[in-house]
Amino acid sequence: MIGRLNHVAIVVPDLAAASATYRTLLGATVSEAIDLPAHGVTTVFVSLPNTKIELLHPLGADSPIRGFLDKNPSGGMHHVCYEVDDILAARDHLIAQGARVLGSGDPRIGAHDKPVLFLHPKDFCGTLVELEQA
Ligand code: CO
């Protein structure tokens, strides 16, 4: 059911420092920082030949990643995003198998303007999973 790895998201305490690490130390192609107020994050996209890394930093007081950074002050891996062809079919399959979909269960429009869902980490090897309709 799942397809390509769309991205791995890493929450960082300092976007400029993290961007410099990926650009200079690792030699990757790194975007400018982009504010996504609807998602409560500022993000930097690192383009790799086969996927992306998204560096995330909280934006605003009620950012959904604020608590993660409080618990992990030096940052850490936050989620992986897998592509699916049909997000509603994927959701219905997962729920039928007993997996938990976070929030209302209805897809939201994600950071790439495509429908996304998040799945409970306890059902997926301790990892928060995002599904994105490719
Ligand atoms: Co994501």
PDB file of C-alpha atoms and ligand atoms in Angstrom:
ATOM      1  CA  MET A   1       0.000   0.000   0.000  1.00  0.00           C
ATOM      2  CA  ILE A   2       2.657   2.532   0.915  1.00  0.00           C
ATOM      3  CA  GLY A   3       4.846   3.888  -1.832  1.00  0.00           C
ATOM      4  CA  ARG A   4       7.826   6.198  -1.836  1.00  0.00           C
ATOM      5  CA  LEU A   5       9.335   7.729   1.271  1.00  0.00           C
ATOM      6  CA  ASN A   6       8.256  11.329   0.749  1.00  0.00           C
ATOM      7  CA  HIS A   7      10.244  12.850   3.613  1.00  0.00           C
ATOM      8  CA  VAL A   8      11.705  12.436   7.060  1.00  0.00           C
ATOM      9  CA  ALA A   9      10.939  15.331   9.411  1.00  0.00           C
ATOM     10  CA  ILE A  10      13.425  16.427  12.046  1.00  0.00           C
ATOM     11  CA  VAL A  11      12.574  19.015  14.688  1.00  0.00           C
ATOM     12  CA  VAL A  12      15.488  21.346  15.372  1.00  0.00           C
ATOM     13  CA  PRO A  13      16.074  24.034  17.992  1.00  0.00           C
ATOM     14  CA  ASP A  14      17.972  26.310  15.577  1.00  0.00           C
ATOM     15  CA  LEU A  15      16.989  26.299  11.897  1.00  0.00           C
ATOM     16  CA  ALA A  16      19.956  28.357  10.762  1.00  0.00           C
ATOM     17  CA  ALA A  17      22.396  26.039  12.477  1.00  0.00           C
ATOM     18  CA  ALA A  18      20.628  22.944  11.164  1.00  0.00           C
ATOM     19  CA  SER A  19      20.557  24.394   7.632  1.00  0.00           C
ATOM     20  CA  ALA A  20      24.270  25.078   7.830  1.00  0.00           C
ATOM     21  CA  THR A  21      24.910  21.516   8.999  1.00  0.00           C
ATOM     22  CA  TYR A  22      23.070  20.045   6.028  1.00  0.00           C
ATOM     23  CA  ARG A  23      24.415  22.576   3.507  1.00  0.00           C
ATOM     24  CA  THR A  24      28.031  22.809   4.588  1.00  0.00           C
ATOM     25  CA  LEU A  25      28.886  19.671   6.545  1.00  0.00           C
ATOM     26  CA  LEU A  26      26.738  17.241   4.552  1.00  0.00           C
ATOM     27  CA  GLY A  27      26.846  19.052   1.203  1.00  0.00           C
ATOM     28  CA  ALA A  28      23.103  18.923   0.540  1.00  0.00           C
ATOM     29  CA  THR A  29      20.822  21.304  -1.353  1.00  0.00           C
ATOM     30  CA  VAL A  30      18.964  23.301   1.304  1.00  0.00           C
ATOM     31  CA  SER A  31      16.062  25.733   0.804  1.00  0.00           C
ATOM     32  CA  GLU A  32      15.461  29.022   2.546  1.00  0.00           C
ATOM     33  CA  ALA A  33      13.291  28.870   5.666  1.00  0.00           C
ATOM     34  CA  ILE A  34       9.568  28.971   4.861  1.00  0.00           C
ATOM     35  CA  ASP A  35       6.919  29.929   7.435  1.00  0.00           C
ATOM     36  CA  LEU A  36       3.812  27.746   7.338  1.00  0.00           C
ATOM     37  CA  PRO A  37       1.487  29.529   9.789  1.00  0.00           C
ATOM     38  CA  ALA A  38      -1.392  27.119   9.114  1.00  0.00           C
ATOM     39  CA  HIS A  39       0.818  24.292  10.381  1.00  0.00           C
ATOM     40  CA  GLY A  40       2.571  26.150  13.193  1.00  0.00           C
ATOM     41  CA  VAL A  41       6.011  25.464  11.801  1.00  0.00           C
ATOM     42  CA  THR A  42       8.865  27.067   9.968  1.00  0.00           C
ATOM     43  CA  THR A  43      10.447  24.564   7.637  1.00  0.00           C
ATOM     44  CA  VAL A  44      13.581  24.108   5.588  1.00  0.00           C
ATOM     45  CA  PHE A  45      13.570  21.515   2.817  1.00  0.00           C
ATOM     46  CA  VAL A  46      16.682  19.474   2.213  1.00  0.00           C
ATOM     47  CA  SER A  47      16.552  17.871  -1.232  1.00  0.00           C
ATOM     48  CA  LEU A  48      18.223  14.496  -1.569  1.00  0.00           C
ATOM     49  CA  PRO A  49      18.336  12.427  -4.754  1.00  0.00           C
ATOM     50  CA  ASN A  50      15.718   9.960  -3.503  1.00  0.00           C
ATOM     51  CA  THR A  51      13.717  11.851  -0.864  1.00  0.00           C
ATOM     52  CA  LYS A  52      13.574  15.006   1.267  1.00  0.00           C
ATOM     53  CA  ILE A  53      14.483  15.898   4.801  1.00  0.00           C
ATOM     54  CA  GLU A  54      12.295  18.544   6.407  1.00  0.00           C
ATOM     55  CA  LEU A  55      13.831  20.541   9.199  1.00  0.00           C
ATOM     56  CA  LEU A  56      11.021  21.862  11.398  1.00  0.00           C
ATOM     57  CA  HIS A  57      10.995  24.588  14.012  1.00  0.00           C
ATOM     58  CA  PRO A  58       7.961  25.740  16.029  1.00  0.00           C
ATOM     59  CA  LEU A  59       6.138  28.833  14.736  1.00  0.00           C
ATOM     60  CA  GLY A  60       3.757  30.508  17.159  1.00  0.00           C
ATOM     61  CA  ALA A  61       2.711  29.744  20.719  1.00  0.00           C
ATOM     62  CA  ASP A  62       0.495  26.745  19.958  1.00  0.00           C
ATOM     63  CA  SER A  63       2.765  25.024  17.457  1.00  0.00           C
ATOM     64  CA  PRO A  64       2.110  21.263  17.388  1.00  0.00           C
ATOM     65  CA  ILE A  65       5.845  20.591  17.685  1.00  0.00           C
ATOM     66  CA  ARG A  66       6.490  22.888  20.660  1.00  0.00           C
ATOM     67  CA  GLY A  67       6.063  20.065  23.159  1.00  0.00           C
ATOM     68  CA  PHE A  68       8.372  17.798  21.173  1.00  0.00           C
ATOM     69  CA  LEU A  69      11.138  20.370  21.348  1.00  0.00           C
ATOM     70  CA  ASP A  70      10.519  20.893  25.058  1.00  0.00           C
ATOM     71  CA  LYS A  71      11.033  17.147  25.593  1.00  0.00           C
ATOM     72  CA  ASN A  72      13.914  16.930  23.112  1.00  0.00           C
ATOM     73  CA  PRO A  73      15.805  20.203  23.477  1.00  0.00           C
ATOM     74  CA  SER A  74      18.544  19.231  21.049  1.00  0.00           C
ATOM     75  CA  GLY A  75      15.969  18.172  18.465  1.00  0.00           C
ATOM     76  CA  GLY A  76      15.182  14.767  17.015  1.00  0.00           C
ATOM     77  CA  MET A  77      13.420  12.768  14.362  1.00  0.00           C
ATOM     78  CA  HIS A  78       9.717  13.619  14.458  1.00  0.00           C
ATOM     79  CA  HIS A  79       8.010  11.593  11.712  1.00  0.00           C
ATOM     80  CA  VAL A  80       8.384   9.745   8.444  1.00  0.00           C
ATOM     81  CA  CYS A  81       6.050  10.376   5.517  1.00  0.00           C
ATOM     82  CA  TYR A  82       5.029   7.644   3.101  1.00  0.00           C
ATOM     83  CA  GLU A  83       3.138   8.246  -0.110  1.00  0.00           C
ATOM     84  CA  VAL A  84      -0.130   6.482  -0.869  1.00  0.00           C
ATOM     85  CA  ASP A  85      -2.220   6.568  -4.034  1.00  0.00           C
ATOM     86  CA  ASP A  86      -5.572   6.865  -2.271  1.00  0.00           C
ATOM     87  CA  ILE A  87      -5.527   8.285   1.235  1.00  0.00           C
ATOM     88  CA  LEU A  88      -9.149   7.461   2.057  1.00  0.00           C
ATOM     89  CA  ALA A  89      -8.716   3.840   0.979  1.00  0.00           C
ATOM     90  CA  ALA A  90      -5.499   3.667   3.000  1.00  0.00           C
ATOM     91  CA  ARG A  91      -7.238   5.133   6.061  1.00  0.00           C
ATOM     92  CA  ASP A  92     -10.178   2.764   5.831  1.00  0.00           C
ATOM     93  CA  HIS A  93      -7.853  -0.230   5.436  1.00  0.00           C
ATOM     94  CA  LEU A  94      -5.782   0.808   8.468  1.00  0.00           C
ATOM     95  CA  ILE A  95      -8.792   1.475  10.688  1.00  0.00           C
ATOM     96  CA  ALA A  96     -10.293  -1.874   9.676  1.00  0.00           C
ATOM     97  CA  GLN A  97      -7.040  -3.504  10.836  1.00  0.00           C
ATOM     98  CA  GLY A  98      -7.207  -1.710  14.198  1.00  0.00           C
ATOM     99  CA  ALA A  99      -4.629   1.022  13.580  1.00  0.00           C
ATOM    100  CA  ARG A 100      -5.279   4.437  15.052  1.00  0.00           C
ATOM    101  CA  VAL A 101      -5.507   7.557  12.916  1.00  0.00           C
ATOM    102  CA  LEU A 102      -4.810  10.775  14.817  1.00  0.00           C
ATOM    103  CA  GLY A 103      -7.249  13.675  14.985  1.00  0.00           C
ATOM    104  CA  SER A 104     -10.671  13.530  13.351  1.00  0.00           C
ATOM    105  CA  GLY A 105      -9.580  10.871  10.868  1.00  0.00           C
ATOM    106  CA  ASP A 106     -10.299  13.189   7.972  1.00  0.00           C
ATOM    107  CA  PRO A 107      -7.292  14.097   5.823  1.00  0.00           C
ATOM    108  CA  ARG A 108      -5.939  17.625   6.200  1.00  0.00           C
ATOM    109  CA  ILE A 109      -4.056  19.605   3.622  1.00  0.00           C
ATOM    110  CA  GLY A 110      -0.398  19.197   4.519  1.00  0.00           C
ATOM    111  CA  ALA A 111       2.714  21.267   4.001  1.00  0.00           C
ATOM    112  CA  HIS A 112       2.857  20.289   0.310  1.00  0.00           C
ATOM    113  CA  ASP A 113      -0.802  21.187  -0.387  1.00  0.00           C
ATOM    114  CA  LYS A 114      -1.739  17.510  -0.559  1.00  0.00           C
ATOM    115  CA  PRO A 115      -4.043  15.520   1.753  1.00  0.00           C
ATOM    116  CA  VAL A 116      -2.273  13.982   4.748  1.00  0.00           C
ATOM    117  CA  LEU A 117      -3.079  11.863   7.792  1.00  0.00           C
ATOM    118  CA  PHE A 118      -1.010  10.984  10.838  1.00  0.00           C
ATOM    119  CA  LEU A 119      -0.959   7.520  12.418  1.00  0.00           C
ATOM    120  CA  HIS A 120      -0.432   6.681  16.057  1.00  0.00           C
ATOM    121  CA  PRO A 121       3.238   5.954  16.865  1.00  0.00           C
ATOM    122  CA  LYS A 122       2.301   3.090  19.177  1.00  0.00           C
ATOM    123  CA  ASP A 123       0.878   1.192  16.207  1.00  0.00           C
ATOM    124  CA  PHE A 124       3.957   1.777  14.035  1.00  0.00           C
ATOM    125  CA  CYS A 125       7.067   0.731  15.925  1.00  0.00           C
ATOM    126  CA  GLY A 126       7.201   3.881  18.025  1.00  0.00           C
ATOM    127  CA  THR A 127       7.350   6.185  15.006  1.00  0.00           C
ATOM    128  CA  LEU A 128       4.857   8.872  14.066  1.00  0.00           C
ATOM    129  CA  VAL A 129       3.825   8.122  10.476  1.00  0.00           C
ATOM    130  CA  GLU A 130       2.386  10.642   8.037  1.00  0.00           C
ATOM    131  CA  LEU A 131       0.602   9.427   4.919  1.00  0.00           C
ATOM    132  CA  GLU A 132       0.460  11.775   1.967  1.00  0.00           C
ATOM    133  CA  GLN A 133      -1.640  11.228  -1.120  1.00  0.00           C
ATOM    134  CA  ALA A 134       0.908  11.496  -3.911  1.00  0.00           C
TER     135      ALA A 134
HETATM  136 CO    CO B   1       5.645  15.751   7.244  1.00  0.00          CO
END
